[in-house]
Amino acid sequence: MKKYCLAAALSMAFLAPVAKADMLLGLYVGADGWQSENSGSFAGEGNAQDFNFEDKTFSSYYAALEHPIPLVPNIKLKYTQLELDGSALLTETFEFDGKDYTVGTTANLMTDFSHMDYTLYYELFDNDLVSIDFGLTVKHFDGDATVQGKVDGVSTTESIDFSAPIPLGYLRGEVGLPLTGLSVFAEGNLLAIDDSKIQDYQVGVAWEVIDTLAVDIAIRAGYRSFIIELDDVDDISTDLDVSGPFAGLQVHF
């Protein structure tokens, strides 16, 4: 965690000198539905085990406040639901919470990687044609993992909790297509430290269906990819890929 805190401090130090604030106060709120295909491996204290994860539909909600105060970053909050369930026929001993699950039996895994993103960002460009934001996100996981299976021929259920605030770089860009109400956008977070990596990005198209002085409403659709590679973070290790199409609605006041 000392490395994470150092990375966060350095990022903020570099961001502040080049900040550019909005001319007007703005509030963005939105919600997305995300149909993902899930794959990867999970480990407690021992060897990683590949699991067959169920495909699921998740939801995410966000709000962003942009203001005209120079050098003070804008703020965005985002909640992402991320509950992964899978099963595996164990080909080697799988150790979890101090228990060795028997080779040749089936283990069921239920995890909750739902999390909050706390993002501070600056606008490099902000107009109808081009918008570029950059900053820092702290992605806070506060979840749990449960394994059901057999230990020495006896059905066993074990659970652990984990909590990890992880700072990541943040970048967002959007390009408007004149006279169409359409725009294309990309947004992402990235961190790579030692053998751990978090990569969360989405690309898509937005269509502004309502554009007035009081409110703008846009329909958004695209593709989101979330990779979680954790190496012994709060006693768990993962190599997970959660990816698929999303669609949602954004309102700008």
Coordinates of N, CA and C in Angstrom, one line a residue:
M1 N 0.8 -1.2 0.0 CA 0.0 0.0 0.0 C 0.9 1.3 0.0
K2 N 2.1 1.2 0.5 CA 3.0 2.3 0.5 C 3.3 2.7 -1.0
K3 N 3.4 1.7 -1.8 CA 3.7 2.0 -3.3 C 2.5 2.7 -3.9
Y4 N 1.2 2.2 -3.5 CA 0.0 2.8 -4.0 C -0.1 4.3 -3.6
C5 N 0.2 4.6 -2.3 CA 0.1 5.9 -1.8 C 1.1 6.8 -2.5
L6 N 2.3 6.3 -2.7 CA 3.3 7.1 -3.4 C 2.9 7.4 -4.8
A7 N 2.4 6.4 -5.5 CA 1.9 6.7 -6.9 C 0.8 7.7 -6.9
A8 N -0.1 7.7 -6.0 CA -1.2 8.7 -5.9 C -0.6 10.1 -5.7
A9 N 0.3 10.2 -4.7 CA 0.9 11.5 -4.4 C 1.6 12.1 -5.6
L10 N 2.4 11.3 -6.3 CA 3.2 11.7 -7.5 C 2.2 12.1 -8.6
S11 N 1.1 11.4 -8.8 CA 0.2 11.7 -9.9 C -0.4 13.1 -9.6
M12 N -0.9 13.3 -8.4 CA -1.5 14.6 -8.1 C -0.5 15.8 -8.3
A13 N 0.8 15.5 -7.9 CA 1.8 16.6 -8.0 C 2.0 17.0 -9.5
F14 N 1.9 16.0 -10.4 CA 2.1 16.3 -11.8 C 0.8 16.9 -12.5
L15 N -0.3 16.6 -11.9 CA -1.6 17.0 -12.5 C -1.8 18.5 -12.3
A16 N -1.5 19.0 -11.1 CA -2.0 20.3 -10.7 C -1.5 21.5 -11.5
P17 N -0.2 21.5 -12.0 CA 0.2 22.7 -12.8 C -0.5 22.9 -14.1
V18 N -1.1 21.8 -14.7 CA -1.6 22.0 -16.0 C -3.1 22.0 -16.0
A19 N -3.7 22.2 -14.9 CA -5.2 22.2 -14.8 C -5.9 23.3 -15.6
K20 N -7.1 22.9 -16.1 CA -7.9 23.9 -16.8 C -9.3 23.6 -16.3
A21 N -10.0 24.6 -15.8 CA -11.4 24.4 -15.3 C -12.4 24.8 -16.3
D22 N -13.6 24.2 -16.1 CA -14.8 24.6 -16.9 C -15.2 26.0 -16.7
M23 N -15.9 26.6 -17.7 CA -16.4 27.9 -17.5 C -17.7 27.9 -16.8
L24 N -18.5 26.8 -16.8 CA -19.8 26.8 -16.2 C -19.8 25.5 -15.3
L25 N -20.7 25.6 -14.2 CA -20.9 24.5 -13.3 C -21.8 23.5 -14.1
G26 N -21.4 22.2 -14.0 CA -22.2 21.2 -14.7 C -22.2 19.9 -13.8
L27 N -23.4 19.2 -13.9 CA -23.6 18.0 -13.2 C -24.0 16.9 -14.2
Y28 N -23.2 15.8 -14.2 CA -23.5 14.6 -15.1 C -24.0 13.5 -14.2
V29 N -25.1 12.8 -14.5 CA -25.5 11.6 -13.8 C -25.8 10.6 -14.9
G30 N -25.5 9.3 -14.6 CA -25.8 8.3 -15.6 C -25.9 6.9 -15.0
A31 N -26.4 6.0 -15.9 CA -26.5 4.5 -15.5 C -26.2 3.7 -16.7
D32 N -25.5 2.6 -16.5 CA -25.3 1.6 -17.6 C -25.7 0.2 -17.2
G33 N -26.1 -0.6 -18.2 CA -26.2 -2.0 -18.0 C -25.1 -2.7 -18.8
W34 N -24.5 -3.7 -18.3 CA -23.3 -4.3 -18.9 C -23.4 -5.8 -18.9
Q35 N -23.4 -6.3 -20.2 CA -23.5 -7.8 -20.4 C -22.1 -8.3 -20.6
S36 N -21.6 -9.0 -19.6 CA -20.2 -9.4 -19.7 C -20.0 -11.0 -19.8
E37 N -19.0 -11.3 -20.5 CA -18.5 -12.7 -20.5 C -17.3 -12.7 -19.6
N38 N -17.3 -13.7 -18.6 CA -16.3 -13.7 -17.5 C -15.4 -14.9 -17.6
S39 N -14.1 -14.7 -17.4 CA -13.2 -15.8 -17.4 C -12.0 -15.5 -16.5
G40 N -11.2 -16.6 -16.2 CA -10.0 -16.3 -15.4 C -9.8 -17.3 -14.3
S41 N -8.9 -16.9 -13.4 CA -8.5 -17.8 -12.3 C -8.5 -17.0 -11.0
F42 N -8.5 -17.8 -9.9 CA -8.6 -17.2 -8.5 C -7.7 -18.1 -7.6
A43 N -7.1 -17.4 -6.6 CA -6.3 -18.2 -5.6 C -6.4 -17.5 -4.3
G44 N -6.4 -18.4 -3.3 CA -6.2 -17.9 -1.9 C -4.7 -17.9 -1.6
E45 N -4.3 -18.8 -0.7 CA -2.9 -18.9 -0.3 C -2.0 -19.7 -1.3
G46 N -2.6 -20.6 -2.0 CA -1.9 -21.6 -2.8 C -2.0 -21.3 -4.3
N47 N -2.0 -22.5 -5.1 CA -2.1 -22.4 -6.5 C -3.3 -21.8 -7.1
A48 N -3.2 -21.0 -8.2 CA -4.4 -20.4 -8.8 C -5.2 -21.5 -9.6
Q49 N -6.5 -21.4 -9.5 CA -7.4 -22.4 -10.2 C -8.2 -21.7 -11.2
D50 N -8.3 -22.2 -12.4 CA -9.2 -21.7 -13.4 C -10.6 -22.1 -13.1
F51 N -11.5 -21.1 -13.2 CA -12.9 -21.4 -13.0 C -13.8 -21.1 -14.2
N52 N -14.8 -21.8 -14.4 CA -15.8 -21.5 -15.4 C -16.9 -20.6 -14.8
F53 N -16.7 -19.3 -15.2 CA -17.6 -18.3 -14.6 C -18.8 -18.1 -15.5
E54 N -19.9 -17.8 -14.8 CA -21.2 -17.5 -15.5 C -21.1 -16.2 -16.1
D55 N -21.7 -16.1 -17.3 CA -21.9 -14.8 -17.9 C -23.1 -14.0 -17.2
K56 N -22.9 -12.7 -17.0 CA -23.9 -12.0 -16.2 C -24.1 -10.6 -16.8
T57 N -25.2 -10.0 -16.3 CA -25.5 -8.6 -16.6 C -25.3 -7.8 -15.3
F58 N -24.4 -6.8 -15.4 CA -24.1 -5.9 -14.2 C -24.6 -4.5 -14.5
S59 N -24.7 -3.7 -13.4 CA -25.1 -2.3 -13.6 C -24.0 -1.4 -13.0
S60 N -23.9 -0.2 -13.4 CA -23.1 0.8 -12.9 C -23.8 2.2 -12.9
Y61 N -23.4 3.0 -11.9 CA -24.1 4.3 -11.7 C -23.0 5.3 -11.5
Y62 N -23.1 6.5 -12.0 CA -22.1 7.5 -11.8 C -22.6 8.9 -11.7
A63 N -21.9 9.8 -11.1 CA -22.2 11.2 -11.1 C -20.9 12.0 -11.1
A64 N -20.8 13.1 -11.9 CA -19.6 13.9 -12.0 C -20.0 15.4 -11.9
L65 N -19.2 16.1 -11.1 CA -19.4 17.6 -10.9 C -18.3 18.3 -11.5
E66 N -18.5 19.2 -12.5 CA -17.5 20.0 -13.1 C -17.8 21.5 -12.7
H67 N -16.7 22.2 -12.4 CA -16.9 23.6 -11.8 C -15.8 24.5 -12.5
P68 N -16.0 25.8 -12.2 CA -15.1 26.8 -12.9 C -13.9 27.2 -12.0
I69 N -13.6 26.5 -10.9 CA -12.5 27.0 -10.0 C -11.2 26.5 -10.5
P70 N -10.3 27.4 -10.8 CA -9.0 27.0 -11.4 C -8.2 26.1 -10.4
L71 N -7.4 25.2 -10.9 CA -6.5 24.3 -10.2 C -7.2 23.3 -9.2
V72 N -8.5 23.5 -9.0 CA -9.2 22.5 -8.2 C -9.8 21.5 -9.1
P73 N -9.5 20.2 -8.9 CA -10.0 19.2 -9.8 C -11.5 19.0 -9.7
N74 N -12.1 18.5 -10.9 CA -13.5 18.1 -10.9 C -13.5 16.7 -10.2
I75 N -14.7 16.3 -9.9 CA -14.9 15.0 -9.1 C -15.9 14.1 -9.8
K76 N -15.6 12.8 -9.8 CA -16.6 11.9 -10.4 C -16.6 10.7 -9.4
L77 N -17.8 10.2 -9.1 CA -18.1 9.0 -8.3 C -18.8 8.0 -9.2
K78 N -18.3 6.7 -9.1 CA -18.9 5.7 -9.9 C -19.0 4.4 -9.1
Y79 N -20.1 3.7 -9.1 CA -20.3 2.4 -8.5 C -20.5 1.4 -9.6
T80 N -19.8 0.3 -9.5 CA -19.9 -0.8 -10.4 C -20.2 -2.1 -9.7
Q81 N -21.3 -2.7 -10.0 CA -21.7 -4.1 -9.5 C -20.8 -5.1 -10.2
L82 N -20.2 -6.0 -9.4 CA -19.3 -7.0 -10.1 C -19.3 -8.3 -9.2
E83 N -20.3 -9.1 -9.3 CA -20.3 -10.4 -8.6 C -20.1 -11.5 -9.5
L84 N -19.0 -12.3 -9.3 CA -18.7 -13.3 -10.2 C -18.8 -14.7 -9.5
D85 N -19.6 -15.6 -10.2 CA -19.8 -17.0 -9.7 C -19.3 -18.0 -10.7
G86 N -18.5 -19.0 -10.2 CA -18.0 -20.0 -11.1 C -17.8 -21.3 -10.4
S87 N -17.4 -22.3 -11.2 CA -17.1 -23.6 -10.6 C -15.9 -24.2 -11.4
A88 N -15.3 -25.2 -10.8 CA -14.1 -25.8 -11.4 C -14.0 -27.3 -10.9
L89 N -13.7 -28.2 -11.8 CA -13.3 -29.5 -11.4 C -11.8 -29.4 -11.1
L90 N -11.4 -29.6 -9.8 CA -10.0 -29.4 -9.4 C -9.1 -30.4 -9.9
T91 N -8.0 -29.9 -10.6 CA -7.0 -30.8 -11.1 C -5.8 -30.9 -10.2
E92 N -5.7 -30.0 -9.3 CA -4.7 -30.0 -8.2 C -5.3 -29.5 -6.9
T93 N -4.6 -29.7 -5.9 CA -5.1 -29.2 -4.6 C -5.3 -27.7 -4.6
F94 N -6.5 -27.3 -4.2 CA -6.8 -25.8 -4.2 C -6.9 -25.4 -2.7
E95 N -6.0 -24.5 -2.3 CA -6.0 -24.1 -0.9 C -6.8 -22.7 -0.8
F96 N -7.7 -22.7 0.2 CA -8.4 -21.5 0.4 C -8.8 -21.4 1.9
D97 N -8.4 -20.3 2.5 CA -8.6 -20.0 3.9 C -8.2 -21.1 4.8
G98 N -7.0 -21.7 4.5 CA -6.4 -22.7 5.3 C -6.9 -24.1 5.1
K99 N -7.8 -24.3 4.1 CA -8.3 -25.6 3.8 C -7.8 -26.1 2.5
D100 N -7.5 -27.4 2.3 CA -7.1 -27.9 1.1 C -8.3 -28.7 0.5
Y101 N -8.8 -28.2 -0.7 CA -9.9 -28.8 -1.3 C -9.4 -30.0 -2.2
T102 N -10.2 -31.1 -2.2 CA -9.7 -32.3 -2.7 C -9.7 -32.3 -4.2
V103 N -8.5 -32.8 -4.8 CA -8.4 -33.0 -6.2 C -9.4 -34.0 -6.7
G104 N -10.0 -33.7 -7.9 CA -11.0 -34.5 -8.5 C -12.5 -34.2 -8.1
T105 N -12.6 -33.2 -7.2 CA -14.0 -32.8 -6.8 C -14.2 -31.4 -7.4
T106 N -15.5 -31.0 -7.3 CA -15.9 -29.7 -7.8 C -15.9 -28.6 -6.7
A107 N -15.3 -27.5 -7.0 CA -15.4 -26.4 -6.1 C -16.2 -25.2 -6.7
N108 N -17.0 -24.6 -6.0 CA -17.9 -23.5 -6.4 C -17.3 -22.2 -5.8
L109 N -17.2 -21.2 -6.6 CA -16.6 -19.9 -6.1 C -17.6 -18.8 -6.3
M110 N -17.9 -18.0 -5.3 CA -18.7 -16.9 -5.3 C -17.9 -15.7 -4.8
T111 N -17.7 -14.7 -5.7 CA -17.0 -13.5 -5.3 C -17.8 -12.2 -5.5
D112 N -17.4 -11.2 -4.8 CA -18.0 -9.9 -4.9 C -16.9 -8.9 -5.1
F113 N -16.7 -8.4 -6.3 CA -15.7 -7.4 -6.6 C -16.4 -6.1 -6.9
S114 N -17.6 -5.9 -6.4 CA -18.3 -4.6 -6.6 C -17.4 -3.5 -5.9
H115 N -17.4 -2.3 -6.5 CA -16.5 -1.3 -6.0 C -17.0 0.1 -6.3
M116 N -16.4 1.1 -5.6 CA -16.6 2.5 -5.9 C -15.3 3.1 -6.5
D117 N -15.5 3.9 -7.5 CA -14.4 4.7 -8.1 C -14.5 6.2 -7.6
Y118 N -13.4 6.7 -7.1 CA -13.4 8.1 -6.7 C -12.4 8.8 -7.6
T119 N -12.8 9.6 -8.5 CA -11.9 10.2 -9.5 C -11.8 11.7 -9.4
L120 N -10.6 12.2 -9.3 CA -10.3 13.6 -9.4 C -9.7 13.9 -10.8
Y121 N -10.2 14.8 -11.6 CA -9.7 15.0 -12.9 C -9.7 16.5 -13.4
Y122 N -8.9 16.8 -14.4 CA -8.9 18.1 -15.0 C -9.3 18.0 -16.5
E123 N -9.8 19.0 -17.0 CA -10.2 19.1 -18.4 C -9.1 19.8 -19.2
L124 N -8.5 19.0 -20.1 CA -7.5 19.6 -21.0 C -8.1 20.4 -22.2
F125 N -9.2 19.8 -22.7 CA -10.1 20.4 -23.7 C -11.5 20.2 -23.3
D126 N -12.4 21.1 -23.6 CA -13.8 21.0 -23.3 C -14.6 21.8 -24.2
N127 N -15.0 21.3 -25.4 CA -15.9 22.0 -26.3 C -16.8 21.0 -27.0
D128 N -17.6 21.5 -28.0 CA -18.5 20.6 -28.6 C -17.8 19.6 -29.6
L129 N -16.6 19.9 -30.0 CA -15.9 19.0 -30.9 C -15.0 18.0 -30.2
V130 N -14.2 18.5 -29.2 CA -13.2 17.7 -28.6 C -13.3 17.9 -27.1
S131 N -13.3 16.8 -26.3 CA -13.2 16.9 -24.8 C -12.1 15.8 -24.4
I132 N -11.2 16.3 -23.6 CA -10.1 15.4 -23.0 C -10.0 15.7 -21.5
D133 N -10.1 14.6 -20.7 CA -10.0 14.7 -19.3 C -8.9 13.8 -18.8
F134 N -8.2 14.2 -17.8 CA -7.1 13.3 -17.2 C -7.0 13.5 -15.7
G135 N -6.6 12.5 -15.0 CA -6.5 12.6 -13.5 C -6.2 11.3 -12.9
L136 N -6.8 11.1 -11.7 CA -6.4 10.0 -10.8 C -7.7 9.4 -10.3
T137 N -7.8 8.1 -10.3 CA -8.9 7.4 -9.7 C -8.4 6.5 -8.6
V138 N -9.2 6.4 -7.5 CA -9.0 5.4 -6.4 C -10.1 4.5 -6.5
K139 N -9.8 3.2 -6.9 CA -10.8 2.2 -7.1 C -10.8 1.4 -5.8
H140 N -11.9 1.5 -5.0 CA -12.0 0.8 -3.7 C -12.8 -0.4 -3.7
F141 N -12.1 -1.6 -3.6 CA -12.8 -2.9 -3.5 C -13.0 -3.1 -2.0
D142 N -14.2 -3.6 -1.7 CA -14.5 -4.0 -0.3 C -15.5 -5.1 -0.4
G143 N -14.9 -6.3 -0.7 CA -15.8 -7.5 -1.1 C -15.5 -8.7 -0.3
D144 N -15.9 -9.8 -0.9 CA -15.7 -11.1 -0.2 C -15.6 -12.2 -1.2
A145 N -15.2 -13.4 -0.8 CA -15.1 -14.6 -1.6 C -15.5 -15.8 -0.8
T146 N -16.3 -16.7 -1.4 CA -16.7 -17.9 -0.7 C -16.5 -19.1 -1.6
V147 N -15.9 -20.1 -1.1 CA -15.7 -21.4 -1.8 C -16.5 -22.5 -1.1
Q148 N -17.2 -23.3 -1.9 CA -17.9 -24.4 -1.5 C -17.3 -25.7 -2.2
G149 N -17.0 -26.7 -1.4 CA -16.4 -27.9 -2.0 C -16.2 -28.9 -0.9
K150 N -15.3 -29.9 -1.2 CA -15.1 -31.0 -0.3 C -13.6 -31.0 0.2
V151 N -13.5 -31.1 1.5 CA -12.2 -31.2 2.2 C -12.2 -32.5 2.9
D152 N -11.3 -33.5 2.5 CA -11.3 -34.8 3.2 C -12.6 -35.5 3.2
G153 N -13.3 -35.3 2.0 CA -14.6 -36.0 1.8 C -15.8 -35.4 2.5
V154 N -15.5 -34.2 3.2 CA -16.6 -33.5 3.9 C -16.9 -32.2 3.1
S155 N -18.2 -32.0 2.9 CA -18.6 -30.7 2.3 C -18.3 -29.5 3.2
T156 N -17.6 -28.5 2.6 CA -17.1 -27.4 3.4 C -17.4 -26.1 2.7
T157 N -17.7 -25.1 3.5 CA -17.9 -23.7 2.9 C -17.0 -22.8 3.7
E158 N -16.1 -22.0 3.0 CA -15.2 -21.1 3.7 C -15.4 -19.7 3.0
S159 N -15.3 -18.6 3.8 CA -15.4 -17.3 3.2 C -14.3 -16.4 3.8
I160 N -13.9 -15.4 3.0 CA -12.9 -14.4 3.4 C -13.4 -13.1 2.9
D161 N -13.1 -12.0 3.6 CA -13.3 -10.6 3.2 C -12.0 -10.0 2.8
F162 N -12.1 -9.1 1.8 CA -10.9 -8.3 1.4 C -11.3 -6.9 1.1
S163 N -10.3 -6.0 1.3 CA -10.5 -4.6 1.1 C -9.2 -4.0 0.6
A164 N -9.3 -3.2 -0.5 CA -8.1 -2.7 -1.1 C -8.5 -1.4 -1.9
P165 N -8.0 -0.2 -1.4 CA -8.1 1.0 -2.2 C -6.9 1.1 -3.1
I166 N -7.1 1.1 -4.5 CA -6.1 1.1 -5.4 C -6.1 2.3 -6.3
P167 N -5.1 3.1 -6.3 CA -5.0 4.3 -7.2 C -4.6 3.9 -8.6
L168 N -5.3 4.5 -9.6 CA -5.1 4.3 -11.0 C -5.0 5.6 -11.8
G169 N -4.3 5.6 -12.9 CA -4.4 6.8 -13.8 C -5.8 6.8 -14.5
Y170 N -6.2 8.0 -14.8 CA -7.5 8.2 -15.5 C -7.4 9.0 -16.7
L171 N -8.0 8.6 -17.8 CA -8.0 9.4 -19.1 C -9.4 9.2 -19.8
R172 N -9.9 10.3 -20.3 CA -11.2 10.2 -21.0 C -11.1 11.1 -22.2
G173 N -11.6 10.7 -23.4 CA -11.7 11.6 -24.5 C -13.0 11.4 -25.3
E174 N -13.5 12.4 -25.9 CA -14.7 12.4 -26.7 C -14.6 13.3 -27.8
V175 N -15.1 12.8 -29.0 CA -15.0 13.6 -30.2 C -16.4 13.7 -30.8
G176 N -17.0 14.9 -31.0 CA -18.3 15.1 -31.5 C -18.3 15.1 -33.1
L177 N -19.4 14.5 -33.6 CA -19.6 14.5 -35.1 C -20.6 15.7 -35.4
P178 N -20.1 16.7 -36.0 CA -21.0 17.9 -36.2 C -22.3 17.6 -36.9
L179 N -23.3 18.3 -36.4 CA -24.7 18.3 -37.0 C -25.4 16.9 -36.9
T180 N -24.9 16.0 -36.1 CA -25.5 14.7 -36.0 C -26.0 14.4 -34.6
G181 N -25.5 15.1 -33.6 CA -25.9 14.7 -32.2 C -25.1 13.5 -31.8
L182 N -24.2 13.0 -32.6 CA -23.4 11.8 -32.2 C -22.0 12.2 -31.8
S183 N -21.5 11.3 -30.9 CA -20.1 11.5 -30.6 C -19.5 10.1 -30.2
V184 N -18.2 10.0 -30.4 CA -17.5 8.7 -30.0 C -16.6 9.1 -28.8
F185 N -16.5 8.1 -27.9 CA -15.8 8.4 -26.6 C -15.0 7.1 -26.2
A186 N -14.0 7.4 -25.4 CA -13.2 6.3 -24.7 C -12.8 6.8 -23.4
E187 N -12.8 5.9 -22.4 CA -12.6 6.2 -21.0 C -11.9 5.1 -20.3
G188 N -10.8 5.3 -19.6 CA -10.2 4.2 -19.0 C -9.3 4.5 -17.7
N189 N -9.1 3.5 -16.9 CA -8.2 3.5 -15.8 C -7.1 2.4 -16.0
L190 N -5.9 2.7 -15.5 CA -4.8 1.7 -15.6 C -3.9 1.9 -14.5
L191 N -3.5 0.7 -14.0 CA -2.4 0.6 -13.0 C -1.6 -0.7 -13.2
A192 N -0.3 -0.6 -13.2 CA 0.5 -1.8 -13.2 C 1.7 -1.6 -12.3
I193 N 1.7 -2.4 -11.2 CA 2.8 -2.3 -10.2 C 3.2 -3.7 -9.9
D194 N 4.5 -4.0 -10.0 CA 5.0 -5.4 -9.8 C 4.2 -6.3 -10.6
D195 N 3.6 -7.3 -10.0 CA 2.9 -8.4 -10.7 C 1.3 -8.1 -10.7
S196 N 0.9 -7.0 -10.2 CA -0.5 -6.7 -10.2 C -0.9 -5.6 -11.3
K197 N -2.1 -5.8 -11.9 CA -2.5 -4.9 -12.9 C -4.0 -4.8 -12.8
I198 N -4.5 -3.5 -12.9 CA -5.9 -3.2 -13.0 C -6.1 -2.5 -14.3
Q199 N -7.0 -2.9 -15.2 CA -7.2 -2.2 -16.5 C -8.7 -2.2 -16.7
D200 N -9.3 -1.0 -16.7 CA -10.8 -0.8 -16.8 C -11.0 0.2 -17.9
Y201 N -11.5 -0.2 -19.0 CA -11.8 0.8 -20.1 C -13.1 0.6 -20.8
Q202 N -13.6 1.6 -21.4 CA -14.8 1.5 -22.2 C -14.7 2.4 -23.4
V203 N -15.2 1.9 -24.6 CA -15.3 2.7 -25.8 C -16.7 2.6 -26.3
G204 N -17.2 3.7 -26.9 CA -18.6 3.7 -27.4 C -19.0 4.9 -28.2
V205 N -20.3 4.9 -28.4 CA -20.9 6.0 -29.2 C -22.1 6.6 -28.3
A206 N -22.2 7.9 -28.3 CA -23.3 8.6 -27.6 C -24.1 9.3 -28.6
W207 N -25.4 9.3 -28.4 CA -26.4 10.0 -29.2 C -27.2 11.0 -28.3
E208 N -27.1 12.3 -28.5 CA -27.8 13.3 -27.7 C -29.2 13.4 -28.3
V209 N -30.2 12.9 -27.5 CA -31.6 12.9 -28.0 C -32.3 14.2 -27.5
I210 N -31.8 14.8 -26.5 CA -32.4 16.1 -26.0 C -31.3 17.0 -25.7
D211 N -31.4 18.2 -26.2 CA -30.3 19.3 -26.1 C -31.0 20.6 -25.9
T212 N -31.1 21.0 -24.6 CA -31.7 22.3 -24.2 C -30.8 23.0 -23.3
L213 N -31.2 24.3 -23.0 CA -30.4 25.1 -22.1 C -30.4 24.5 -20.6
A214 N -31.5 23.8 -20.3 CA -31.7 23.3 -18.9 C -31.1 21.9 -18.8
V215 N -31.2 21.0 -19.8 CA -30.7 19.6 -19.6 C -30.4 19.0 -21.0
D216 N -29.4 18.2 -21.0 CA -29.0 17.4 -22.1 C -29.2 15.9 -21.7
I217 N -29.7 15.1 -22.6 CA -29.9 13.7 -22.4 C -29.3 12.9 -23.6
A218 N -28.4 11.9 -23.2 CA -27.8 11.1 -24.3 C -27.9 9.6 -24.0
I219 N -28.1 8.9 -25.1 CA -28.1 7.4 -25.0 C -26.7 7.0 -25.4
R220 N -26.1 6.1 -24.6 CA -24.7 5.6 -24.8 C -24.7 4.1 -25.0
A221 N -23.8 3.6 -25.9 CA -23.6 2.2 -26.1 C -22.2 1.9 -26.5
G222 N -21.7 0.8 -26.1 CA -20.3 0.4 -26.5 C -19.8 -0.8 -25.9
Y223 N -18.5 -0.9 -25.6 CA -17.9 -2.1 -25.1 C -17.0 -1.8 -23.9
R224 N -17.1 -2.6 -22.8 CA -16.3 -2.4 -21.6 C -15.5 -3.6 -21.3
S225 N -14.2 -3.4 -21.0 CA -13.3 -4.5 -20.6 C -12.7 -4.1 -19.2
F226 N -12.7 -5.1 -18.3 CA -12.2 -5.0 -17.0 C -11.3 -6.2 -16.7
I227 N -10.0 -5.9 -16.5 CA -9.0 -6.9 -16.2 C -8.5 -6.7 -14.8
I228 N -8.6 -7.8 -13.9 CA -8.2 -7.7 -12.5 C -7.1 -8.7 -12.3
E229 N -5.8 -8.3 -12.3 CA -4.7 -9.2 -12.0 C -4.1 -8.7 -10.7
L230 N -4.4 -9.4 -9.6 CA -3.9 -9.1 -8.3 C -3.0 -10.2 -7.8
D231 N -1.8 -9.8 -7.3 CA -0.8 -10.7 -6.8 C -0.7 -10.5 -5.3
D232 N -1.4 -11.4 -4.6 CA -1.4 -11.4 -3.1 C -1.8 -10.1 -2.5
V233 N -2.9 -9.5 -3.0 CA -3.4 -8.3 -2.4 C -4.5 -8.7 -1.4
D234 N -4.2 -8.4 -0.1 CA -5.1 -8.7 1.0 C -5.4 -10.3 1.0
D235 N -4.3 -11.0 0.7 CA -4.3 -12.5 0.7 C -5.1 -13.2 -0.4
I236 N -5.4 -12.5 -1.5 CA -6.0 -13.1 -2.7 C -5.2 -12.7 -3.9
S237 N -5.2 -13.7 -4.9 CA -4.6 -13.4 -6.2 C -5.6 -13.8 -7.3
T238 N -5.7 -13.0 -8.3 CA -6.7 -13.2 -9.4 C -6.0 -12.9 -10.7
D239 N -6.6 -13.5 -11.7 CA -6.4 -13.1 -13.1 C -7.7 -13.2 -13.9
L240 N -8.5 -12.2 -13.8 CA -9.9 -12.2 -14.2 C -10.1 -11.2 -15.4
D241 N -10.9 -11.6 -16.4 CA -11.2 -10.8 -17.5 C -12.7 -10.7 -17.6
V242 N -13.3 -9.5 -17.4 CA -14.7 -9.3 -17.4 C -15.0 -8.3 -18.5
S243 N -15.6 -8.8 -19.7 CA -15.7 -7.9 -20.8 C -17.0 -8.2 -21.5
G244 N -17.5 -7.1 -22.2 CA -18.8 -7.2 -23.0 C -19.4 -5.9 -23.3
P245 N -20.5 -5.9 -24.0 CA -21.2 -4.7 -24.4 C -22.0 -4.1 -23.3
F246 N -22.1 -2.7 -23.4 CA -22.9 -2.0 -22.4 C -23.8 -1.0 -23.1
A247 N -24.9 -0.6 -22.4 CA -25.7 0.5 -22.9 C -26.3 1.3 -21.7
G248 N -26.5 2.6 -21.9 CA -27.0 3.3 -20.8 C -27.5 4.7 -21.2
L249 N -27.8 5.5 -20.2 CA -28.4 6.8 -20.3 C -27.6 7.8 -19.5
Q250 N -27.3 9.0 -20.1 CA -26.6 10.1 -19.3 C -27.4 11.4 -19.4
V251 N -27.5 12.0 -18.3 CA -28.2 13.3 -18.2 C -27.2 14.4 -17.7
H252 N -27.2 15.5 -18.4 CA -26.3 16.6 -18.1 C -27.1 17.8 -17.7
F253 N -27.0 18.3 -16.5 CA -27.7 19.5 -16.1 C -26.8 20.7 -16.1

